[in-house]
Amino acid sequence: MIKKEMIAMLLAGGQGSRLGVLTQKVAKPAVSFGAKYRIIDFPLSNCINSGVDTVGVLTQYQPLRLNTHIGIGIPWDLDRNNGGVTILPPYENIKGSDWYSGTANAIYQNIDYMKEFDPDYVLILSGDHIYKMDYEMLLDYHKANNADVTIAVMQVPIQEAKRFGIVVTDETGRITEFQEKPEEPKSDLASMGIYIFKADLLFQALEELKDVPGCDFGKHVIPYAHEKGKRIFAYEFNGYWKDVGTLQSYWEANMELIDIVPEFNLYEEFWKIYTKQDTLCPQYVGNNAVIERSLVTKGTEIYGTVKNSVIGSGVTIEEGAEVYDSIVMEGTVIGAGSKLYKSIVAENTVIGRNCEIGIGEYRENAVDSRVYCSDLAVIGEKTVIPYGTKIGKNTAVWGVTTASDYQDGMLPGGGYLVKAGEES
C-alpha cells in the first residue's frame, strides 16, 4: 500500500430513527435528498473535492442500499487501486463478532484498515449531514497549530446550544473546556462531529479505551486527549451545514434548495456534488402541466401541477394532480386528481386517484410525538394509498394499505398507520 498523509473514516451506520418511516428500510445516509442525491453524497464529494482519496465507510444498519449506491466509488472518482473507497461493515474475528457500539468503537474495530495506509492524520466524518467543506483547509489549520486534535465547530444560537457538544476556547482557538449537551452552555461553539487526529494519538486512545462500553468520540476520546494535555483546537466553519436528523429539518433543507438565491448552492462548478447516475429517459412535461419554483429531475412525467416542491427521478404526477411544498422521491406515482400539501413521500409509492394528503388541523401524533411533531404528512417507501383517501397533518403511513384501513376513508391529523411486513 502507498502511504497516505490523511485518510477519512466516514461513519454511515446510523438508523436515523427520528426520520420515522423514512428509515424503516434504509440507513439515514442513504435517504434521498435534493431530488437526485443521497445524503452520503455530500461528505463523499467533500472528500474527493478536498483531495482525500482514501475513505473507509462504516456501515451497519440496513446497509444494502447504501452499499449498492456507493459500489466501488466510481461517481466520486474513488475507484482507486491504492486507497479509494472501502465499505467496512462489522465482522467476526477470532474473539467473536460485535456490532459497532459507539462512534469510536466503530473506528477501533477498523484500526487494522487504517494502519495499512500508515497515515499521519485521520479525518473522522459523519455520513448524515448536508454541507460543503474543504478538508484540506481544515488540515492546514491543524498543521499550523501543531494540533493533536482539531474539531470543526460552528456558531449556533445560544438558546439551541444545549442540544450540542459545546467547546470553550482561548484567544488562540485552543479548546480549554468541553460541555456535552449542557443545560447552561458557556459558549455558542458547537462541535460538528468532524475531527482530525494525529494518527498515533488516535490509535493510542482507541487501544486504551477499547473496553469502554459504547465508546464515543465526544464522550470518551476527546476528554481522554484533553486529560492527557494534548493540543486540541477548534476550527470555526462559517458555511452552510445542516443536520437533517429530524423530519422537519430534512424537509426544510430540501425546501431551501428551491429558494431564488439558495443558501446551499448545488450549481457551483468549482465544488460539485457527485452521485450515482442511473440511465433514465428525459423529463416530460405535459400540455396542461404547471411547474413553479421546484426541483424536478430526470425521468419524471409531469401532467399536473407542482409548486415549491422537490421531485425525484422517475416520478409520475398524473393529470389534475397537485403537489405543493412537498418532497416526492423517485419512482412514485401521484394519481390523477390527488392533492399533496407539505408532505414527504418516499420512494416507489403509489398514491391513488383523488386522494388528499396533508390536510386539516394539526394534532399531536398518537404514537411518537418526539419523531412526528410538525405539519408534515410522511409516507414511507413502497406504500400504496387507495383511491379517495384523506390523510391529515402530522401523520405517518407505511405499507400496502387498503380502504378498510381508513375509517370513513380518512386518517386524521396525528394518525399513524404502519402495516409492517406487508410492504411490497
Short mmCIF file of C-alpha atoms in Angstrom, two decimals:
data_model
loop_
_atom_site.label_atom_id
_atom_site.label_comp_id
_atom_site.label_asym_id
_atom_site.label_seq_id
_atom_site.Cartn_x
_atom_site.Cartn_y
_atom_site.Cartn_z
CA MET A 1 0.00 0.00 0.00
CA ILE A 2 1.12 3.56 -0.72
CA LYS A 3 1.47 5.69 2.40
CA LYS A 4 -1.25 8.30 2.73
CA GLU A 5 -0.86 11.62 4.51
CA MET A 6 -4.52 11.63 5.58
CA ILE A 7 -7.33 9.10 5.26
CA ALA A 8 -11.02 9.60 6.07
CA MET A 9 -13.27 7.37 8.13
CA LEU A 10 -16.92 8.04 7.34
CA LEU A 11 -19.46 6.90 9.94
CA ALA A 12 -22.53 5.85 7.98
CA GLY A 13 -24.11 3.11 10.08
CA GLY A 14 -26.84 5.06 11.86
CA GLN A 15 -30.53 4.32 11.61
CA GLY A 16 -31.73 7.90 11.87
CA SER A 17 -34.70 6.91 14.00
CA ARG A 18 -36.03 10.48 14.14
CA LEU A 19 -36.78 10.28 10.41
CA GLY A 20 -39.54 7.82 11.31
CA VAL A 21 -40.90 5.70 8.47
CA LEU A 22 -38.32 7.12 6.02
CA THR A 23 -35.65 4.95 7.65
CA GLN A 24 -37.59 1.75 8.30
CA LYS A 25 -35.76 0.01 5.47
CA VAL A 26 -32.82 2.30 4.74
CA ALA A 27 -29.96 3.85 6.70
CA LYS A 28 -30.16 7.61 7.14
CA PRO A 29 -27.10 8.35 4.92
CA ALA A 30 -28.85 6.53 2.03
CA VAL A 31 -32.05 8.61 2.23
CA SER A 32 -32.77 10.61 -0.93
CA PHE A 33 -32.08 14.33 -0.83
CA GLY A 34 -32.48 17.20 -3.28
CA ALA A 35 -34.29 15.17 -5.98
CA LYS A 36 -31.22 13.33 -7.32
CA TYR A 37 -28.78 12.79 -4.43
CA ARG A 38 -28.48 10.72 -1.28
CA ILE A 39 -27.29 12.25 1.98
CA ILE A 40 -23.95 10.42 1.92
CA ASP A 41 -23.08 12.04 -1.44
CA PHE A 42 -22.16 15.25 0.36
CA PRO A 43 -19.32 14.05 2.62
CA LEU A 44 -18.07 11.73 -0.15
CA SER A 45 -17.98 14.65 -2.60
CA ASN A 46 -16.27 16.82 0.01
CA CYS A 47 -13.56 14.17 0.31
CA ILE A 48 -12.66 13.95 -3.35
CA ASN A 49 -13.01 17.73 -3.83
CA SER A 50 -10.56 18.15 -0.94
CA GLY A 51 -8.02 15.70 -2.35
CA VAL A 52 -8.82 12.94 0.17
CA ASP A 53 -8.75 9.80 -1.96
CA THR A 54 -8.87 7.09 0.73
CA VAL A 55 -12.19 6.72 2.52
CA GLY A 56 -13.43 3.93 4.76
CA VAL A 57 -17.24 3.91 5.00
CA LEU A 58 -18.50 2.23 8.17
CA THR A 59 -21.95 0.74 7.66
CA GLN A 60 -24.23 -1.21 9.99
CA TYR A 61 -27.97 -0.51 9.92
CA GLN A 62 -29.78 -1.64 6.74
CA PRO A 63 -26.61 -1.36 4.62
CA LEU A 64 -27.76 -2.88 1.30
CA ARG A 65 -28.99 0.28 -0.42
CA LEU A 66 -26.05 2.30 0.85
CA ASN A 67 -23.54 -0.31 -0.30
CA THR A 68 -25.22 -0.57 -3.70
CA HIS A 69 -25.20 3.20 -4.09
CA ILE A 70 -21.51 3.56 -3.27
CA GLY A 71 -20.34 0.48 -5.17
CA ILE A 72 -16.62 0.84 -5.92
CA GLY A 73 -16.82 4.63 -5.78
CA ILE A 74 -16.86 5.46 -9.49
CA PRO A 75 -19.10 8.58 -9.31
CA TRP A 76 -16.72 10.21 -6.78
CA ASP A 77 -13.52 9.11 -8.56
CA LEU A 78 -12.83 6.84 -5.59
CA ASP A 79 -12.29 3.63 -7.57
CA ARG A 80 -8.57 3.59 -6.87
CA ASN A 81 -6.02 0.77 -6.82
CA ASN A 82 -4.38 2.37 -3.80
CA GLY A 83 -6.96 3.73 -1.41
CA GLY A 84 -10.30 4.70 -2.88
CA VAL A 85 -13.50 3.86 -1.05
CA THR A 86 -13.92 0.73 1.09
CA ILE A 87 -17.13 -0.44 2.75
CA LEU A 88 -16.43 -1.50 6.35
CA PRO A 89 -19.30 -3.44 7.99
CA PRO A 90 -18.99 -5.15 11.38
CA TYR A 91 -17.28 -8.53 11.07
CA GLU A 92 -16.42 -11.66 13.01
CA ASN A 93 -12.90 -12.32 14.26
CA ILE A 94 -11.27 -14.94 16.46
CA LYS A 95 -12.85 -13.36 19.55
CA GLY A 96 -16.31 -13.49 18.01
CA SER A 97 -18.45 -10.82 16.37
CA ASP A 98 -19.54 -7.47 17.70
CA TRP A 99 -21.81 -4.71 16.42
CA TYR A 100 -20.45 -1.19 16.40
CA SER A 101 -21.50 0.14 19.81
CA GLY A 102 -20.33 3.75 19.54
CA THR A 103 -18.62 6.09 17.11
CA ALA A 104 -15.12 5.44 18.50
CA ASN A 105 -15.78 1.73 18.95
CA ALA A 106 -16.65 1.53 15.24
CA ILE A 107 -13.36 3.20 14.32
CA TYR A 108 -11.43 0.95 16.73
CA GLN A 109 -12.82 -2.19 15.09
CA ASN A 110 -11.24 -0.99 11.84
CA ILE A 111 -7.86 0.02 13.24
CA ASP A 112 -6.06 -2.54 11.05
CA TYR A 113 -7.61 -1.00 7.94
CA MET A 114 -6.32 2.44 8.93
CA LYS A 115 -2.83 1.19 9.77
CA GLU A 116 -2.49 -0.33 6.29
CA PHE A 117 -2.05 3.20 4.92
CA ASP A 118 0.34 4.38 7.66
CA PRO A 119 -1.40 7.78 7.74
CA ASP A 120 -0.07 10.86 9.51
CA TYR A 121 -3.63 12.08 10.10
CA VAL A 122 -7.08 10.53 10.29
CA LEU A 123 -10.20 12.51 9.40
CA ILE A 124 -13.40 11.39 11.17
CA LEU A 125 -16.67 12.27 9.43
CA SER A 126 -20.37 11.67 9.80
CA GLY A 127 -22.38 10.38 6.84
CA ASP A 128 -25.61 12.22 7.58
CA HIS A 129 -25.00 15.96 7.28
CA ILE A 130 -25.57 18.34 4.36
CA TYR A 131 -22.66 20.74 3.83
CA LYS A 132 -19.62 21.62 1.72
CA MET A 133 -16.25 21.79 3.45
CA ASP A 134 -12.69 21.84 2.16
CA TYR A 135 -10.97 19.31 4.42
CA GLU A 136 -7.60 20.45 3.04
CA MET A 137 -8.12 23.83 4.70
CA LEU A 138 -9.03 22.02 7.91
CA LEU A 139 -5.78 20.02 7.68
CA ASP A 140 -3.74 23.18 7.01
CA TYR A 141 -5.25 24.74 10.16
CA HIS A 142 -4.44 21.57 12.10
CA LYS A 143 -0.81 21.67 10.97
CA ALA A 144 -0.40 25.41 11.55
CA ASN A 145 -1.38 24.94 15.20
CA ASN A 146 0.67 21.76 15.63
CA ALA A 147 -2.59 20.32 16.94
CA ASP A 148 -3.05 16.78 18.15
CA VAL A 149 -6.79 17.03 17.55
CA THR A 150 -8.79 19.60 15.60
CA ILE A 151 -12.58 19.78 15.94
CA ALA A 152 -14.70 21.57 13.35
CA VAL A 153 -17.18 23.83 15.14
CA MET A 154 -19.79 26.37 14.19
CA GLN A 155 -21.71 29.08 15.98
CA VAL A 156 -25.26 28.21 16.99
CA PRO A 157 -27.90 30.34 18.71
CA ILE A 158 -27.13 30.21 22.42
CA GLN A 159 -30.67 29.03 23.18
CA GLU A 160 -30.03 25.95 20.99
CA ALA A 161 -26.52 25.24 22.30
CA LYS A 162 -27.70 22.74 24.89
CA ARG A 163 -28.57 20.30 22.06
CA PHE A 164 -24.89 20.05 21.04
CA GLY A 165 -21.46 19.26 22.33
CA ILE A 166 -20.08 22.70 23.20
CA VAL A 167 -16.44 23.79 23.26
CA VAL A 168 -14.84 26.71 25.09
CA THR A 169 -11.68 28.18 23.53
CA ASP A 170 -8.96 30.65 24.44
CA GLU A 171 -7.85 33.55 22.24
CA THR A 172 -5.67 31.22 20.11
CA GLY A 173 -8.50 28.83 19.31
CA ARG A 174 -7.23 26.13 21.64
CA ILE A 175 -10.03 24.27 23.39
CA THR A 176 -9.95 24.62 27.16
CA GLU A 177 -13.24 23.02 28.14
CA PHE A 178 -15.92 20.66 26.79
CA GLN A 179 -19.60 20.55 27.65
CA GLU A 180 -21.73 17.66 26.40
CA LYS A 181 -25.28 18.97 25.81
CA PRO A 182 -25.08 21.38 28.74
CA GLU A 183 -28.09 22.95 30.46
CA GLU A 184 -26.06 26.16 30.88
CA PRO A 185 -23.68 26.45 27.93
CA LYS A 186 -20.58 28.57 28.37
CA SER A 187 -20.12 29.10 24.63
CA ASP A 188 -22.04 29.11 21.35
CA LEU A 189 -19.44 26.99 19.51
CA ALA A 190 -20.94 23.58 18.74
CA SER A 191 -19.00 20.53 17.60
CA MET A 192 -19.92 19.36 14.09
CA GLY A 193 -18.69 15.83 14.72
CA ILE A 194 -15.80 16.38 12.28
CA TYR A 195 -12.33 15.67 13.68
CA ILE A 196 -8.74 15.45 12.51
CA PHE A 197 -6.43 13.38 14.74
CA LYS A 198 -2.76 12.78 14.61
CA ALA A 199 -2.87 9.10 13.77
CA ASP A 200 -0.57 7.98 16.60
CA LEU A 201 -2.74 9.69 19.20
CA LEU A 202 -5.94 8.24 17.74
CA PHE A 203 -4.57 4.70 17.72
CA GLN A 204 -3.28 5.08 21.29
CA ALA A 205 -6.62 6.42 22.53
CA LEU A 206 -8.62 3.70 20.79
CA GLU A 207 -6.43 0.95 22.26
CA GLU A 208 -6.65 2.34 25.79
CA LEU A 209 -10.41 2.90 25.61
CA LYS A 210 -11.31 -0.27 23.73
CA ASP A 211 -13.13 -1.82 26.70
CA VAL A 212 -15.27 1.25 27.43
CA PRO A 213 -18.92 0.38 26.66
CA GLY A 214 -20.30 2.39 23.75
CA CYS A 215 -17.01 4.22 23.29
CA ASP A 216 -17.75 7.59 21.68
CA PHE A 217 -15.59 10.44 20.41
CA GLY A 218 -17.45 13.25 22.16
CA LYS A 219 -17.90 11.43 25.46
CA HIS A 220 -14.67 9.46 25.72
CA VAL A 221 -11.91 10.02 23.14
CA ILE A 222 -11.85 13.83 23.16
CA PRO A 223 -11.93 14.00 27.01
CA TYR A 224 -9.14 11.39 27.04
CA ALA A 225 -6.98 13.60 24.81
CA HIS A 226 -7.80 16.63 26.95
CA GLU A 227 -6.81 14.84 30.16
CA LYS A 228 -3.50 13.88 28.56
CA GLY A 229 -2.76 17.55 27.93
CA LYS A 230 -2.90 17.23 24.16
CA ARG A 231 -3.23 20.27 21.92
CA ILE A 232 -6.90 20.40 20.87
CA PHE A 233 -8.05 23.23 18.62
CA ALA A 234 -11.39 24.43 17.24
CA TYR A 235 -11.73 25.18 13.52
CA GLU A 236 -14.63 27.55 13.07
CA PHE A 237 -16.70 26.77 9.98
CA ASN A 238 -18.81 29.60 8.56
CA GLY A 239 -20.56 27.87 5.67
CA TYR A 240 -23.87 26.05 5.33
CA TRP A 241 -24.24 22.94 7.49
CA LYS A 242 -27.43 21.07 8.25
CA ASP A 243 -28.07 18.06 10.42
CA VAL A 244 -31.08 16.53 8.67
CA GLY A 245 -31.80 14.23 11.58
CA THR A 246 -35.43 15.21 12.07
CA LEU A 247 -38.32 15.23 9.62
CA GLN A 248 -38.70 19.00 9.96
CA SER A 249 -35.00 19.73 9.37
CA TYR A 250 -34.93 17.28 6.45
CA TRP A 251 -37.94 18.98 4.85
CA GLU A 252 -36.51 22.46 5.50
CA ALA A 253 -33.14 21.58 3.96
CA ASN A 254 -34.84 20.33 0.79
CA MET A 255 -37.06 23.42 0.60
CA GLU A 256 -34.03 25.70 0.97
CA LEU A 257 -32.68 24.28 -2.29
CA ILE A 258 -35.50 25.91 -4.25
CA ASP A 259 -35.06 29.43 -2.90
CA ILE A 260 -34.45 32.01 -5.62
CA VAL A 261 -30.97 32.51 -4.15
CA PRO A 262 -30.40 29.22 -2.29
CA GLU A 263 -28.26 29.37 0.82
CA PHE A 264 -26.88 25.97 -0.19
CA ASN A 265 -25.96 26.12 -3.86
CA LEU A 266 -25.92 22.88 -5.86
CA TYR A 267 -24.88 24.64 -9.07
CA GLU A 268 -21.32 25.70 -8.25
CA GLU A 269 -18.86 24.49 -10.87
CA PHE A 270 -15.86 24.53 -8.54
CA TRP A 271 -17.40 22.31 -5.85
CA LYS A 272 -19.66 19.75 -7.44
CA ILE A 273 -21.72 17.19 -5.59
CA TYR A 274 -21.36 13.81 -7.26
CA THR A 275 -23.78 10.90 -7.15
CA LYS A 276 -24.58 7.59 -8.79
CA GLN A 277 -26.44 8.34 -12.02
CA ASP A 278 -29.00 5.88 -13.36
CA THR A 279 -29.74 5.76 -17.08
CA LEU A 280 -33.11 7.48 -17.37
CA CYS A 281 -35.24 8.87 -20.14
CA PRO A 282 -35.67 12.65 -20.44
CA GLN A 283 -38.11 14.60 -18.31
CA TYR A 284 -41.56 15.05 -19.89
CA VAL A 285 -43.94 17.93 -19.18
CA GLY A 286 -47.50 17.59 -20.45
CA ASN A 287 -49.61 20.26 -22.19
CA ASN A 288 -51.60 21.11 -19.06
CA ALA A 289 -48.73 20.82 -16.58
CA VAL A 290 -47.80 23.71 -14.29
CA ILE A 291 -44.37 23.77 -12.60
CA GLU A 292 -43.29 26.67 -10.37
CA ARG A 293 -40.21 27.11 -8.21
CA SER A 294 -39.38 23.41 -7.98
CA LEU A 295 -36.57 20.93 -8.49
CA VAL A 296 -37.62 18.28 -10.99
CA THR A 297 -35.04 15.75 -12.11
CA LYS A 298 -34.67 13.26 -14.99
CA GLY A 299 -37.17 10.59 -15.92
CA THR A 300 -40.18 12.41 -14.50
CA GLU A 301 -43.54 12.78 -16.19
CA ILE A 302 -45.49 15.84 -15.06
CA TYR A 303 -49.08 16.21 -16.27
CA GLY A 304 -50.45 18.04 -13.22
CA THR A 305 -49.34 20.95 -11.02
CA VAL A 306 -46.11 21.14 -9.00
CA LYS A 307 -45.28 24.19 -6.86
CA ASN A 308 -42.50 24.76 -4.32
CA SER A 309 -41.56 21.08 -4.34
CA VAL A 310 -38.67 18.67 -4.85
CA ILE A 311 -39.46 15.85 -7.29
CA GLY A 312 -37.17 12.84 -7.65
CA SER A 313 -36.33 10.81 -10.73
CA GLY A 314 -38.91 8.60 -12.42
CA VAL A 315 -41.86 10.23 -10.64
CA THR A 316 -45.20 10.43 -12.45
CA ILE A 317 -47.68 13.16 -11.49
CA GLU A 318 -50.87 12.44 -13.36
CA GLU A 319 -53.39 14.81 -14.95
CA GLY A 320 -55.11 17.05 -12.42
CA ALA A 321 -52.83 16.04 -9.53
CA GLU A 322 -51.46 18.93 -7.44
CA VAL A 323 -48.29 18.90 -5.33
CA TYR A 324 -47.42 21.81 -3.02
CA ASP A 325 -44.48 22.32 -0.64
CA SER A 326 -43.63 18.62 -0.79
CA ILE A 327 -40.82 16.13 -1.34
CA VAL A 328 -41.66 13.24 -3.68
CA MET A 329 -38.92 10.64 -4.04
CA GLU A 330 -38.02 8.54 -7.04
CA GLY A 331 -40.35 6.08 -8.72
CA THR A 332 -43.51 7.38 -7.05
CA VAL A 333 -46.86 7.80 -8.82
CA ILE A 334 -49.29 10.53 -7.76
CA GLY A 335 -52.71 9.60 -9.10
CA ALA A 336 -54.98 11.86 -11.15
CA GLY A 337 -56.85 14.46 -9.12
CA SER A 338 -54.85 13.88 -5.91
CA LYS A 339 -53.60 16.81 -3.84
CA LEU A 340 -50.48 16.86 -1.63
CA TYR A 341 -49.70 19.62 0.84
CA LYS A 342 -46.45 19.76 2.83
CA SER A 343 -45.79 16.04 2.52
CA ILE A 344 -42.77 13.75 2.29
CA VAL A 345 -43.41 10.75 0.05
CA ALA A 346 -40.67 8.10 -0.02
CA GLU A 347 -39.55 6.01 -2.98
CA ASN A 348 -41.73 3.78 -5.17
CA THR A 349 -45.01 4.74 -3.55
CA VAL A 350 -48.37 4.72 -5.32
CA ILE A 351 -50.91 7.32 -4.27
CA GLY A 352 -54.30 6.53 -5.80
CA ARG A 353 -56.56 8.93 -7.64
CA ASN A 354 -58.42 11.74 -5.84
CA CYS A 355 -56.52 11.46 -2.56
CA GLU A 356 -55.84 14.43 -0.28
CA ILE A 357 -52.73 14.35 1.87
CA GLY A 358 -51.57 16.87 4.48
CA ILE A 359 -54.97 18.46 5.11
CA GLY A 360 -56.94 19.61 8.13
CA GLU A 361 -55.78 20.77 11.54
CA TYR A 362 -52.56 19.86 13.33
CA ARG A 363 -52.90 17.28 16.08
CA GLU A 364 -50.27 15.65 18.28
CA ASN A 365 -49.15 12.30 16.90
CA ALA A 366 -50.77 9.35 18.60
CA VAL A 367 -47.69 7.09 18.58
CA ASP A 368 -44.45 9.10 18.74
CA SER A 369 -44.64 12.84 19.34
CA ARG A 370 -40.84 13.04 19.51
CA VAL A 371 -40.48 11.99 15.85
CA TYR A 372 -43.75 13.32 14.41
CA CYS A 373 -44.11 16.86 15.69
CA SER A 374 -44.77 19.10 12.68
CA ASP A 375 -47.39 19.72 9.99
CA LEU A 376 -45.79 17.12 7.72
CA ALA A 377 -47.58 14.08 6.35
CA VAL A 378 -44.94 11.35 5.90
CA ILE A 379 -45.42 8.34 3.61
CA GLY A 380 -42.87 5.50 3.77
CA GLU A 381 -41.41 3.75 0.75
CA LYS A 382 -43.38 1.26 -1.37
CA THR A 383 -46.60 2.40 0.26
CA VAL A 384 -49.96 2.15 -1.51
CA ILE A 385 -52.66 4.71 -0.68
CA PRO A 386 -56.09 3.69 -2.06
CA TYR A 387 -58.45 5.79 -4.15
CA GLY A 388 -60.04 8.80 -2.46
CA THR A 389 -58.18 8.53 0.86
CA LYS A 390 -57.74 11.63 3.01
CA ILE A 391 -54.69 11.92 5.30
CA GLY A 392 -54.23 14.71 7.83
CA LYS A 393 -51.21 16.65 9.10
CA ASN A 394 -48.51 15.23 11.40
CA THR A 395 -49.23 11.69 10.20
CA ALA A 396 -47.22 8.64 9.14
CA VAL A 397 -48.25 5.86 6.77
CA TRP A 398 -46.14 2.92 5.62
CA GLY A 399 -47.11 -0.26 3.80
CA VAL A 400 -49.68 -1.51 1.32
CA THR A 401 -52.90 -0.09 2.71
CA THR A 402 -56.47 -0.66 1.58
CA ALA A 403 -59.72 1.25 2.01
CA SER A 404 -60.60 -0.87 5.07
CA ASP A 405 -57.56 0.56 6.92
CA TYR A 406 -59.10 4.04 6.95
CA GLN A 407 -62.19 4.83 8.99
CA ASP A 408 -64.59 6.73 6.74
CA GLY A 409 -61.79 6.95 4.18
CA MET A 410 -59.57 9.13 6.37
CA LEU A 411 -56.52 9.05 8.62
CA PRO A 412 -56.99 12.18 10.77
CA GLY A 413 -54.25 14.54 11.93
CA GLY A 414 -51.80 12.85 14.30
CA GLY A 415 -52.66 9.43 12.89
CA TYR A 416 -50.19 6.58 12.44
CA LEU A 417 -50.75 3.63 10.12
CA VAL A 418 -47.99 1.07 9.59
CA LYS A 419 -48.64 -2.35 8.07
CA ALA A 420 -45.27 -3.91 8.87
CA GLY A 421 -44.24 -6.78 6.68
CA GLU A 422 -46.93 -6.09 4.11
CA GLU A 423 -44.97 -3.59 2.03
CA SER A 424 -44.25 -4.78 -1.48
#
